[in-house]
Amino acid sequence: MKPLFQISLLVVLMVNNPLTAQKMYFPERNETWKAAEKGQFKYDVSQLSKAVDYANANEYSGSRDLRIAILNGFKQEPFHKILGPTKKRGGPAGMIMKNGYVLASWGNTKRVDMTFSVTKSFLSTVAGLAEDEGLIMDTKDKVGDYIWDGTFDGEHNSKITWEHLLQQNSDWSGELWGGKDWADRPPREGGLDDWKFRKLNEPGTVMEYNDVRVNVLAYSLTHVWRKPVPMILKEKVMDPIGATTTWRWFGYDHAWTEVDGIQMKSVTGGGHSGAGLFISTEDMARFGMLFLNNGQWNDQQLISEGWIKKATAPSVPNVNYGYMWWLNQNGPRHWEGVPEHVFYAAGFGGNFIVVDQKTGLLIVTRWLEPSKIGEFVKQVYEAF
């Protein structure tokens, strides 16, 4: 018989971490995902069905030919063009799960589609693995101490840390793969001269969503790892979590760099000029489950809990953004009726991975009109 104090400690641990109190299900590779049994979880089936109907009824309004959708979506950018692979998309699809068990699913969850800026959360994870393994000592280190080829030279760029790149507040200035930092998502006001000759923000003070700077992070990680970034993700994450062999991570057609005498493709952190991560809904769900379970898959710790805590902590200039994960904190991007501890990956065209570590709830949705995501997630929570 266990001593009373041991039993009390176990109860305290279970209360503080509700996911330990309920068995998490981790599917094997190519296994048909298990649905929750009747009565396994308490929720309103009709309300959850209503939320699914809402997702199906509010498909992303852009063209299913994503080359057209991309060119229309970013037509305000000077010099914007397609630089990497694209793929025609499918219709709405998604999964709602609790503790790994499927409560609802819709659409073709095995279809591989572009996922746009959801890629950034995967890229952030590769940075986390580098810190976990000591390749990057600390995200507060200056990147120029690791990448000394001129990318981070100059009075401004030399101040930039890994954290600044991960939080998208570096204001890195320059050009990569033909993309100019100032031409990526420029302000709606002003013109070319205003954008080119603007005053730079001190790193860490202003968040600016910018794919050129995200691609600078991917380039820097390629050189730190001395291997292509998709290879790291495959070995360290996607294979251990049983992802299929169907996902791909592309860079721009001309984005080649040399490491140790070997030509390597430097990938993108999104798809707004093509490229990025192409992946199925079910493989997105596996990745989301890894973060749902604090970096552990079955009994294997793949990503440190410390990294996940850092990655989902709010940045100083934007309370709703961490290390390339969006946070549902009480700020400009808060979803009403949804817990503030929720965090999520988000991409162009309505691609989302929504994680709630406290309740074990995981939501993946594809091709939902982006303006409808807050209402959709709210409707899901109303079922519990």
mmCIF file of C-alpha atoms in Angstrom:
data_model
loop_
_atom_site.group_PDB
_atom_site.id
_atom_site.type_symbol
_atom_site.label_atom_id
_atom_site.label_comp_id
_atom_site.label_asym_id
_atom_site.label_seq_id
_atom_site.Cartn_x
_atom_site.Cartn_y
_atom_site.Cartn_z
ATOM 1 C CA MET A 1 0.000 0.000 0.000
ATOM 2 C CA LYS A 2 1.330 3.440 -0.958
ATOM 3 C CA PRO A 3 2.003 5.942 1.826
ATOM 4 C CA LEU A 4 -0.668 8.623 2.122
ATOM 5 C CA PHE A 5 1.710 11.411 1.143
ATOM 6 C CA GLN A 6 2.571 9.627 -2.159
ATOM 7 C CA ILE A 7 -1.120 9.259 -3.037
ATOM 8 C CA SER A 8 -1.717 12.943 -2.223
ATOM 9 C CA LEU A 9 1.217 13.972 -4.417
ATOM 10 C CA LEU A 10 -0.137 11.914 -7.319
ATOM 11 C CA VAL A 11 -3.534 13.586 -7.027
ATOM 12 C CA VAL A 12 -1.898 17.048 -7.008
ATOM 13 C CA LEU A 13 0.130 16.219 -10.131
ATOM 14 C CA MET A 14 -2.955 14.960 -11.946
ATOM 15 C CA VAL A 15 -4.917 18.098 -11.067
ATOM 16 C CA ASN A 16 -2.086 20.373 -12.224
ATOM 17 C CA ASN A 17 -1.635 18.488 -15.489
ATOM 18 C CA PRO A 18 -5.026 17.148 -16.608
ATOM 19 C CA LEU A 19 -3.496 15.385 -19.626
ATOM 20 C CA THR A 20 -1.680 12.984 -17.286
ATOM 21 C CA ALA A 21 -5.010 12.056 -15.741
ATOM 22 C CA GLN A 22 -6.381 10.780 -19.061
ATOM 23 C CA LYS A 23 -4.570 8.387 -21.370
ATOM 24 C CA MET A 24 -3.364 10.051 -24.569
ATOM 25 C CA TYR A 25 -3.753 8.059 -27.779
ATOM 26 C CA PHE A 26 -0.872 8.177 -30.283
ATOM 27 C CA PRO A 27 -1.650 6.454 -33.615
ATOM 28 C CA GLU A 28 0.977 4.324 -35.326
ATOM 29 C CA ARG A 29 2.097 5.282 -38.819
ATOM 30 C CA ASN A 30 -0.649 4.614 -41.403
ATOM 31 C CA GLU A 31 -3.035 3.483 -38.650
ATOM 32 C CA THR A 32 -6.667 4.481 -39.079
ATOM 33 C CA TRP A 33 -7.166 7.198 -36.469
ATOM 34 C CA LYS A 34 -9.336 6.028 -33.573
ATOM 35 C CA ALA A 35 -12.646 7.745 -33.002
ATOM 36 C CA ALA A 36 -13.757 8.459 -29.457
ATOM 37 C CA GLU A 37 -16.131 5.837 -28.091
ATOM 38 C CA LYS A 38 -19.649 6.807 -27.132
ATOM 39 C CA GLY A 39 -19.587 8.325 -23.646
ATOM 40 C CA GLN A 40 -15.772 8.509 -23.528
ATOM 41 C CA PHE A 41 -15.888 12.311 -23.337
ATOM 42 C CA LYS A 42 -18.618 14.697 -22.272
ATOM 43 C CA TYR A 43 -19.655 17.025 -25.100
ATOM 44 C CA ASP A 44 -22.704 18.090 -27.090
ATOM 45 C CA VAL A 45 -22.620 16.075 -30.334
ATOM 46 C CA SER A 46 -25.177 18.299 -32.077
ATOM 47 C CA GLN A 47 -23.243 21.467 -31.189
ATOM 48 C CA LEU A 48 -20.006 19.966 -32.507
ATOM 49 C CA SER A 49 -21.818 18.998 -35.719
ATOM 50 C CA LYS A 50 -23.008 22.590 -35.979
ATOM 51 C CA ALA A 51 -19.400 23.798 -35.794
ATOM 52 C CA VAL A 52 -18.361 21.355 -38.540
ATOM 53 C CA ASP A 53 -21.258 22.528 -40.703
ATOM 54 C CA TYR A 54 -20.043 26.099 -40.173
ATOM 55 C CA ALA A 55 -16.528 25.159 -41.364
ATOM 56 C CA ASN A 56 -17.918 23.453 -44.463
ATOM 57 C CA ALA A 57 -20.235 26.372 -45.230
ATOM 58 C CA ASN A 58 -17.457 28.977 -44.994
ATOM 59 C CA GLU A 59 -14.829 27.771 -47.436
ATOM 60 C CA TYR A 60 -11.964 30.141 -48.206
ATOM 61 C CA SER A 61 -13.179 32.483 -50.949
ATOM 62 C CA GLY A 62 -9.932 32.475 -52.953
ATOM 63 C CA SER A 63 -9.395 30.360 -56.047
ATOM 64 C CA ARG A 64 -8.720 26.651 -55.625
ATOM 65 C CA ASP A 65 -5.890 27.248 -58.093
ATOM 66 C CA LEU A 66 -3.478 28.525 -55.466
ATOM 67 C CA ARG A 67 -1.186 30.147 -58.026
ATOM 68 C CA ILE A 68 -4.080 32.501 -58.818
ATOM 69 C CA ALA A 69 -4.996 32.930 -55.121
ATOM 70 C CA ILE A 70 -1.391 33.813 -54.242
ATOM 71 C CA LEU A 71 -1.008 36.376 -57.024
ATOM 72 C CA ASN A 72 -4.339 37.985 -56.084
ATOM 73 C CA GLY A 73 -3.637 37.867 -52.357
ATOM 74 C CA PHE A 74 -0.296 39.665 -52.573
ATOM 75 C CA LYS A 75 -0.788 41.868 -55.627
ATOM 76 C CA GLN A 76 -0.019 45.026 -53.617
ATOM 77 C CA GLU A 77 3.612 43.930 -53.221
ATOM 78 C CA PRO A 78 6.037 45.409 -55.766
ATOM 79 C CA PHE A 79 7.925 42.790 -57.802
ATOM 80 C CA HIS A 80 5.879 39.930 -56.315
ATOM 81 C CA LYS A 81 5.877 36.717 -58.360
ATOM 82 C CA ILE A 82 5.721 32.940 -57.957
ATOM 83 C CA LEU A 83 9.195 31.589 -57.178
ATOM 84 C CA GLY A 84 8.487 28.050 -56.021
ATOM 85 C CA PRO A 85 6.084 25.116 -56.413
ATOM 86 C CA THR A 86 2.332 25.531 -55.924
ATOM 87 C CA LYS A 87 -0.524 23.026 -55.969
ATOM 88 C CA LYS A 88 -4.257 23.250 -56.599
ATOM 89 C CA ARG A 89 -6.041 22.769 -53.291
ATOM 90 C CA GLY A 90 -8.906 20.606 -52.136
ATOM 91 C CA GLY A 91 -12.053 21.630 -50.316
ATOM 92 C CA PRO A 92 -12.607 22.242 -46.604
ATOM 93 C CA ALA A 93 -11.183 19.546 -44.347
ATOM 94 C CA GLY A 94 -10.442 19.181 -40.672
ATOM 95 C CA MET A 95 -10.312 17.161 -37.473
ATOM 96 C CA ILE A 96 -11.425 17.868 -33.919
ATOM 97 C CA MET A 97 -9.766 15.654 -31.295
ATOM 98 C CA LYS A 98 -9.549 15.218 -27.563
ATOM 99 C CA ASN A 99 -6.556 13.415 -26.045
ATOM 100 C CA GLY A 100 -5.771 12.117 -29.525
ATOM 101 C CA TYR A 101 -9.199 10.570 -30.191
ATOM 102 C CA VAL A 102 -11.248 11.911 -33.095
ATOM 103 C CA LEU A 103 -14.539 13.557 -32.146
ATOM 104 C CA ALA A 104 -15.300 14.847 -35.653
ATOM 105 C CA SER A 105 -13.673 15.030 -39.057
ATOM 106 C CA TRP A 106 -14.690 16.353 -42.469
ATOM 107 C CA GLY A 107 -13.325 16.521 -45.979
ATOM 108 C CA ASN A 108 -10.346 14.568 -47.315
ATOM 109 C CA THR A 109 -7.964 14.477 -44.334
ATOM 110 C CA LYS A 110 -5.327 12.499 -46.265
ATOM 111 C CA ARG A 111 -5.005 14.952 -49.138
ATOM 112 C CA VAL A 112 -1.686 16.833 -49.319
ATOM 113 C CA ASP A 113 -2.101 20.598 -49.744
ATOM 114 C CA MET A 114 -0.038 23.734 -49.311
ATOM 115 C CA THR A 115 -0.191 25.022 -45.762
ATOM 116 C CA PHE A 116 1.453 28.466 -46.154
ATOM 117 C CA SER A 117 2.473 30.122 -42.861
ATOM 118 C CA VAL A 118 1.635 27.088 -40.758
ATOM 119 C CA THR A 119 5.128 26.227 -42.055
ATOM 120 C CA LYS A 120 6.533 28.885 -39.719
ATOM 121 C CA SER A 121 5.581 26.843 -36.644
ATOM 122 C CA PHE A 122 7.497 23.888 -38.120
ATOM 123 C CA LEU A 123 10.474 26.153 -38.824
ATOM 124 C CA SER A 124 10.391 27.466 -35.262
ATOM 125 C CA THR A 125 10.502 23.854 -34.065
ATOM 126 C CA VAL A 126 13.704 23.222 -36.045
ATOM 127 C CA ALA A 127 15.212 26.198 -34.202
ATOM 128 C CA GLY A 128 14.036 24.668 -30.924
ATOM 129 C CA LEU A 129 15.712 21.380 -31.763
ATOM 130 C CA ALA A 130 18.936 23.299 -32.468
ATOM 131 C CA GLU A 131 18.767 24.887 -29.020
ATOM 132 C CA ASP A 132 17.852 21.557 -27.382
ATOM 133 C CA GLU A 133 20.960 19.994 -28.931
ATOM 134 C CA GLY A 134 23.267 22.899 -28.128
ATOM 135 C CA LEU A 135 23.839 24.001 -31.733
ATOM 136 C CA ILE A 136 22.342 27.324 -30.667
ATOM 137 C CA MET A 137 23.302 28.071 -27.087
ATOM 138 C CA ASP A 138 20.492 30.544 -26.447
ATOM 139 C CA THR A 139 17.871 32.271 -28.597
ATOM 140 C CA LYS A 140 19.040 35.578 -27.136
ATOM 141 C CA ASP A 141 22.416 35.085 -28.849
ATOM 142 C CA LYS A 142 23.164 37.309 -31.823
ATOM 143 C CA VAL A 143 22.730 35.414 -35.084
ATOM 144 C CA GLY A 144 25.841 37.095 -36.484
ATOM 145 C CA ASP A 145 27.925 35.100 -34.002
ATOM 146 C CA TYR A 146 26.814 31.955 -35.860
ATOM 147 C CA ILE A 147 26.281 33.232 -39.429
ATOM 148 C CA TRP A 148 29.271 35.402 -40.385
ATOM 149 C CA ASP A 149 28.921 35.482 -44.181
ATOM 150 C CA GLY A 150 27.690 39.095 -44.257
ATOM 151 C CA THR A 151 23.977 38.334 -43.784
ATOM 152 C CA PHE A 152 24.083 39.991 -40.356
ATOM 153 C CA ASP A 153 26.738 42.642 -40.969
ATOM 154 C CA GLY A 154 26.104 46.320 -40.352
ATOM 155 C CA GLU A 155 25.088 48.451 -37.393
ATOM 156 C CA HIS A 156 21.457 47.339 -37.494
ATOM 157 C CA ASN A 157 21.581 43.689 -38.586
ATOM 158 C CA SER A 158 24.418 42.884 -36.186
ATOM 159 C CA LYS A 159 22.051 43.503 -33.247
ATOM 160 C CA ILE A 160 19.596 40.812 -34.341
ATOM 161 C CA THR A 161 19.175 37.722 -32.152
ATOM 162 C CA TRP A 162 17.572 34.358 -32.895
ATOM 163 C CA GLU A 163 14.657 35.468 -30.716
ATOM 164 C CA HIS A 164 14.129 38.562 -32.857
ATOM 165 C CA LEU A 165 13.874 36.393 -35.980
ATOM 166 C CA LEU A 166 11.550 33.904 -34.263
ATOM 167 C CA GLN A 167 9.240 36.641 -32.977
ATOM 168 C CA GLN A 168 9.331 38.517 -36.297
ATOM 169 C CA ASN A 169 10.504 41.750 -34.729
ATOM 170 C CA SER A 170 14.086 41.871 -36.078
ATOM 171 C CA ASP A 171 13.468 44.398 -38.882
ATOM 172 C CA TRP A 172 16.340 42.672 -40.691
ATOM 173 C CA SER A 173 17.288 44.787 -43.695
ATOM 174 C CA GLY A 174 18.511 43.276 -46.934
ATOM 175 C CA GLU A 175 17.743 40.955 -49.814
ATOM 176 C CA LEU A 176 17.534 37.160 -49.984
ATOM 177 C CA TRP A 177 16.770 35.039 -53.053
ATOM 178 C CA GLY A 178 15.835 38.246 -54.894
ATOM 179 C CA GLY A 179 13.295 39.236 -52.247
ATOM 180 C CA LYS A 180 13.774 42.657 -50.669
ATOM 181 C CA ASP A 181 12.696 43.018 -47.045
ATOM 182 C CA TRP A 182 10.903 46.335 -47.663
ATOM 183 C CA ALA A 183 8.901 44.972 -50.608
ATOM 184 C CA ASP A 184 7.348 42.127 -48.604
ATOM 185 C CA ARG A 185 3.977 43.191 -47.196
ATOM 186 C CA PRO A 186 4.693 46.954 -47.411
ATOM 187 C CA PRO A 187 2.461 49.485 -45.620
ATOM 188 C CA ARG A 188 -0.729 50.446 -47.427
ATOM 189 C CA GLU A 189 0.323 54.072 -47.371
ATOM 190 C CA GLY A 190 3.322 55.542 -49.201
ATOM 191 C CA GLY A 191 5.246 54.325 -52.216
ATOM 192 C CA LEU A 192 8.549 52.756 -53.242
ATOM 193 C CA ASP A 193 10.788 55.552 -51.947
ATOM 194 C CA ASP A 194 8.955 55.667 -48.606
ATOM 195 C CA TRP A 195 9.342 51.913 -48.180
ATOM 196 C CA LYS A 196 12.965 51.699 -49.338
ATOM 197 C CA PHE A 197 14.282 54.601 -47.265
ATOM 198 C CA ARG A 198 12.230 54.168 -44.108
ATOM 199 C CA LYS A 199 13.814 54.393 -40.661
ATOM 200 C CA LEU A 200 14.575 50.937 -39.267
ATOM 201 C CA ASN A 201 12.988 49.842 -35.997
ATOM 202 C CA GLU A 202 15.237 48.747 -33.153
ATOM 203 C CA PRO A 203 15.245 44.914 -33.072
ATOM 204 C CA GLY A 204 12.711 43.600 -30.557
ATOM 205 C CA THR A 205 10.464 46.656 -30.565
ATOM 206 C CA VAL A 206 8.038 46.255 -33.488
ATOM 207 C CA MET A 207 6.573 43.052 -34.918
ATOM 208 C CA GLU A 208 6.251 42.958 -38.683
ATOM 209 C CA TYR A 209 5.065 39.834 -40.504
ATOM 210 C CA ASN A 210 7.643 39.407 -43.266
ATOM 211 C CA ASP A 211 8.500 36.298 -45.302
ATOM 212 C CA VAL A 212 11.922 37.526 -46.451
ATOM 213 C CA ARG A 213 13.073 37.711 -42.824
ATOM 214 C CA VAL A 214 11.512 34.318 -42.056
ATOM 215 C CA ASN A 215 13.470 32.902 -44.984
ATOM 216 C CA VAL A 216 16.611 34.455 -43.490
ATOM 217 C CA LEU A 217 15.909 32.348 -40.386
ATOM 218 C CA ALA A 218 15.530 29.204 -42.525
ATOM 219 C CA TYR A 219 18.793 30.040 -44.323
ATOM 220 C CA SER A 220 20.582 30.574 -41.008
ATOM 221 C CA LEU A 221 19.282 27.286 -39.564
ATOM 222 C CA THR A 222 20.439 25.435 -42.682
ATOM 223 C CA HIS A 223 23.982 26.636 -41.986
ATOM 224 C CA VAL A 224 23.785 25.929 -38.248
ATOM 225 C CA TRP A 225 22.563 22.360 -38.787
ATOM 226 C CA ARG A 226 24.795 21.894 -41.863
ATOM 227 C CA LYS A 227 21.938 19.874 -43.327
ATOM 228 C CA PRO A 228 18.737 20.734 -45.226
ATOM 229 C CA VAL A 229 16.033 21.805 -42.773
ATOM 230 C CA PRO A 230 13.421 19.259 -44.039
ATOM 231 C CA MET A 231 15.898 16.460 -43.322
ATOM 232 C CA ILE A 232 16.166 17.630 -39.694
ATOM 233 C CA LEU A 233 12.386 17.814 -39.330
ATOM 234 C CA LYS A 234 12.002 14.336 -40.835
ATOM 235 C CA GLU A 235 14.633 12.692 -38.609
ATOM 236 C CA LYS A 236 13.817 14.464 -35.357
ATOM 237 C CA VAL A 237 10.037 14.923 -35.555
ATOM 238 C CA MET A 238 8.040 13.574 -38.476
ATOM 239 C CA ASP A 239 9.409 10.022 -38.503
ATOM 240 C CA PRO A 240 9.175 9.586 -34.706
ATOM 241 C CA ILE A 241 5.540 10.790 -34.679
ATOM 242 C CA GLY A 242 4.618 8.383 -37.473
ATOM 243 C CA ALA A 243 3.862 10.978 -40.156
ATOM 244 C CA THR A 244 3.286 9.632 -43.650
ATOM 245 C CA THR A 245 5.883 9.890 -46.396
ATOM 246 C CA THR A 246 3.656 12.263 -48.386
ATOM 247 C CA TRP A 247 4.648 15.645 -46.873
ATOM 248 C CA ARG A 248 7.180 17.875 -48.651
ATOM 249 C CA TRP A 249 8.950 21.116 -47.726
ATOM 250 C CA PHE A 250 10.086 23.234 -50.670
ATOM 251 C CA GLY A 251 12.234 26.307 -51.174
ATOM 252 C CA TYR A 252 12.244 28.700 -54.096
ATOM 253 C CA ASP A 253 13.511 27.217 -57.345
ATOM 254 C CA HIS A 254 16.806 29.154 -57.174
ATOM 255 C CA ALA A 255 17.336 29.118 -53.359
ATOM 256 C CA TRP A 256 20.517 27.070 -53.252
ATOM 257 C CA THR A 257 23.315 27.561 -50.738
ATOM 258 C CA GLU A 258 26.604 25.739 -50.267
ATOM 259 C CA VAL A 259 27.438 24.054 -46.961
ATOM 260 C CA ASP A 260 30.623 21.989 -46.576
ATOM 261 C CA GLY A 261 30.994 21.886 -50.349
ATOM 262 C CA ILE A 262 27.456 20.518 -50.830
ATOM 263 C CA GLN A 263 24.643 22.394 -52.561
ATOM 264 C CA MET A 264 21.530 22.507 -50.337
ATOM 265 C CA LYS A 265 18.093 23.955 -50.913
ATOM 266 C CA SER A 266 17.162 26.627 -48.364
ATOM 267 C CA VAL A 267 13.434 26.259 -47.682
ATOM 268 C CA THR A 268 10.826 28.945 -47.100
ATOM 269 C CA GLY A 269 8.790 29.584 -43.980
ATOM 270 C CA GLY A 270 5.604 30.090 -45.975
ATOM 271 C CA GLY A 271 4.101 29.926 -49.442
ATOM 272 C CA HIS A 272 3.273 33.476 -50.405
ATOM 273 C CA SER A 273 5.638 33.204 -53.385
ATOM 274 C CA GLY A 274 5.094 29.460 -53.690
ATOM 275 C CA ALA A 275 6.997 26.697 -51.842
ATOM 276 C CA GLY A 276 6.682 26.035 -48.090
ATOM 277 C CA LEU A 277 5.228 22.928 -46.443
ATOM 278 C CA PHE A 278 2.823 20.670 -48.369
ATOM 279 C CA ILE A 279 1.111 18.308 -45.934
ATOM 280 C CA SER A 280 -2.069 16.404 -45.107
ATOM 281 C CA THR A 281 -4.569 17.274 -42.394
ATOM 282 C CA GLU A 282 -3.730 14.074 -40.512
ATOM 283 C CA ASP A 283 0.006 14.810 -40.485
ATOM 284 C CA MET A 284 -0.748 18.336 -39.285
ATOM 285 C CA ALA A 285 -2.754 16.736 -36.470
ATOM 286 C CA ARG A 286 0.212 14.546 -35.473
ATOM 287 C CA PHE A 287 2.421 17.626 -35.248
ATOM 288 C CA GLY A 288 -0.237 19.407 -33.208
ATOM 289 C CA MET A 289 -0.488 16.431 -30.845
ATOM 290 C CA LEU A 290 3.242 16.655 -30.159
ATOM 291 C CA PHE A 291 2.744 20.205 -28.870
ATOM 292 C CA LEU A 292 -0.489 19.223 -27.111
ATOM 293 C CA ASN A 293 1.560 16.707 -25.114
ATOM 294 C CA ASN A 294 4.414 19.122 -24.316
ATOM 295 C CA GLY A 295 6.832 17.705 -26.864
ATOM 296 C CA GLN A 296 6.360 14.054 -25.957
ATOM 297 C CA TRP A 297 5.147 11.331 -28.331
ATOM 298 C CA ASN A 298 4.268 8.181 -26.421
ATOM 299 C CA ASP A 299 7.166 7.966 -23.964
ATOM 300 C CA GLN A 300 9.710 9.761 -26.152
ATOM 301 C CA GLN A 301 10.523 13.417 -25.472
ATOM 302 C CA LEU A 302 11.168 14.829 -28.954
ATOM 303 C CA ILE A 303 11.081 18.533 -28.111
ATOM 304 C CA SER A 304 11.924 19.894 -24.666
ATOM 305 C CA GLU A 305 9.117 21.265 -22.513
ATOM 306 C CA GLY A 306 11.345 24.288 -21.970
ATOM 307 C CA TRP A 307 11.324 25.084 -25.668
ATOM 308 C CA ILE A 308 7.552 24.794 -25.966
ATOM 309 C CA LYS A 309 7.160 27.131 -23.000
ATOM 310 C CA LYS A 310 9.462 29.687 -24.668
ATOM 311 C CA ALA A 311 7.832 29.261 -28.071
ATOM 312 C CA THR A 312 4.352 29.958 -26.680
ATOM 313 C CA ALA A 313 5.291 32.915 -24.464
ATOM 314 C CA PRO A 314 4.066 36.327 -25.661
ATOM 315 C CA SER A 315 6.630 38.677 -27.199
ATOM 316 C CA VAL A 316 7.031 42.230 -25.922
ATOM 317 C CA PRO A 317 5.783 44.025 -29.062
ATOM 318 C CA ASN A 318 2.911 41.589 -29.725
ATOM 319 C CA VAL A 319 1.133 39.742 -26.920
ATOM 320 C CA ASN A 320 -0.535 37.499 -29.530
ATOM 321 C CA TYR A 321 2.724 36.152 -30.986
ATOM 322 C CA GLY A 322 5.458 33.916 -29.637
ATOM 323 C CA TYR A 323 8.116 31.979 -31.552
ATOM 324 C CA MET A 324 6.069 31.678 -34.752
ATOM 325 C CA TRP A 325 3.014 30.463 -32.838
ATOM 326 C CA TRP A 326 -0.025 32.689 -32.434
ATOM 327 C CA LEU A 327 -1.386 33.090 -28.896
ATOM 328 C CA ASN A 328 -4.995 33.725 -27.898
ATOM 329 C CA GLN A 329 -3.980 36.242 -25.236
ATOM 330 C CA ASN A 330 -6.195 39.235 -24.526
ATOM 331 C CA GLY A 331 -4.893 41.449 -27.320
ATOM 332 C CA PRO A 332 -5.676 42.637 -30.859
ATOM 333 C CA ARG A 333 -5.944 39.054 -32.204
ATOM 334 C CA HIS A 334 -7.975 37.531 -29.362
ATOM 335 C CA TRP A 335 -10.762 35.056 -30.175
ATOM 336 C CA GLU A 336 -13.752 35.831 -27.949
ATOM 337 C CA GLY A 337 -15.224 32.843 -26.133
ATOM 338 C CA VAL A 338 -11.997 30.830 -26.473
ATOM 339 C CA PRO A 339 -9.562 30.286 -23.548
ATOM 340 C CA GLU A 340 -6.566 32.606 -23.459
ATOM 341 C CA HIS A 341 -4.104 29.724 -22.958
ATOM 342 C CA VAL A 342 -4.843 28.366 -26.462
ATOM 343 C CA PHE A 343 -2.085 28.727 -29.070
ATOM 344 C CA TYR A 344 -2.159 28.013 -32.790
ATOM 345 C CA ALA A 345 -0.370 27.882 -36.140
ATOM 346 C CA ALA A 346 -2.018 29.877 -38.925
ATOM 347 C CA GLY A 347 -1.600 30.065 -42.685
ATOM 348 C CA PHE A 348 -2.961 31.884 -45.742
ATOM 349 C CA GLY A 349 -6.251 30.523 -47.062
ATOM 350 C CA GLY A 350 -7.510 29.357 -43.675
ATOM 351 C CA ASN A 351 -5.073 26.660 -42.507
ATOM 352 C CA PHE A 352 -4.915 26.254 -38.718
ATOM 353 C CA ILE A 353 -3.606 23.958 -35.976
ATOM 354 C CA VAL A 354 -5.227 24.952 -32.663
ATOM 355 C CA VAL A 355 -3.773 23.531 -29.426
ATOM 356 C CA ASP A 356 -5.286 23.494 -25.935
ATOM 357 C CA GLN A 357 -2.873 21.733 -23.575
ATOM 358 C CA LYS A 358 -5.121 22.147 -20.539
ATOM 359 C CA THR A 359 -8.139 20.310 -21.923
ATOM 360 C CA GLY A 360 -6.492 18.012 -24.478
ATOM 361 C CA LEU A 361 -8.455 19.614 -27.316
ATOM 362 C CA LEU A 362 -6.816 19.813 -30.750
ATOM 363 C CA ILE A 363 -8.378 21.348 -33.863
ATOM 364 C CA VAL A 364 -7.019 21.227 -37.409
ATOM 365 C CA THR A 365 -8.926 23.029 -40.133
ATOM 366 C CA ARG A 366 -8.120 23.668 -43.787
ATOM 367 C CA TRP A 367 -9.491 26.214 -46.258
ATOM 368 C CA LEU A 368 -11.765 28.037 -43.826
ATOM 369 C CA GLU A 369 -12.374 31.702 -44.648
ATOM 370 C CA PRO A 370 -9.772 33.296 -42.315
ATOM 371 C CA SER A 371 -12.191 35.871 -40.907
ATOM 372 C CA LYS A 372 -14.401 33.001 -39.689
ATOM 373 C CA ILE A 373 -11.801 31.120 -37.618
ATOM 374 C CA GLY A 374 -12.614 32.840 -34.313
ATOM 375 C CA GLU A 375 -16.325 32.059 -34.612
ATOM 376 C CA PHE A 376 -15.613 28.477 -35.682
ATOM 377 C CA VAL A 377 -13.337 27.755 -32.715
ATOM 378 C CA LYS A 378 -15.839 29.446 -30.381
ATOM 379 C CA GLN A 379 -18.559 27.128 -31.671
ATOM 380 C CA VAL A 380 -16.324 24.117 -31.028
ATOM 381 C CA TYR A 381 -15.785 25.223 -27.415
ATOM 382 C CA GLU A 382 -19.522 25.709 -26.946
ATOM 383 C CA ALA A 383 -19.856 21.933 -27.362
ATOM 384 C CA PHE A 384 -17.940 21.307 -24.096
#
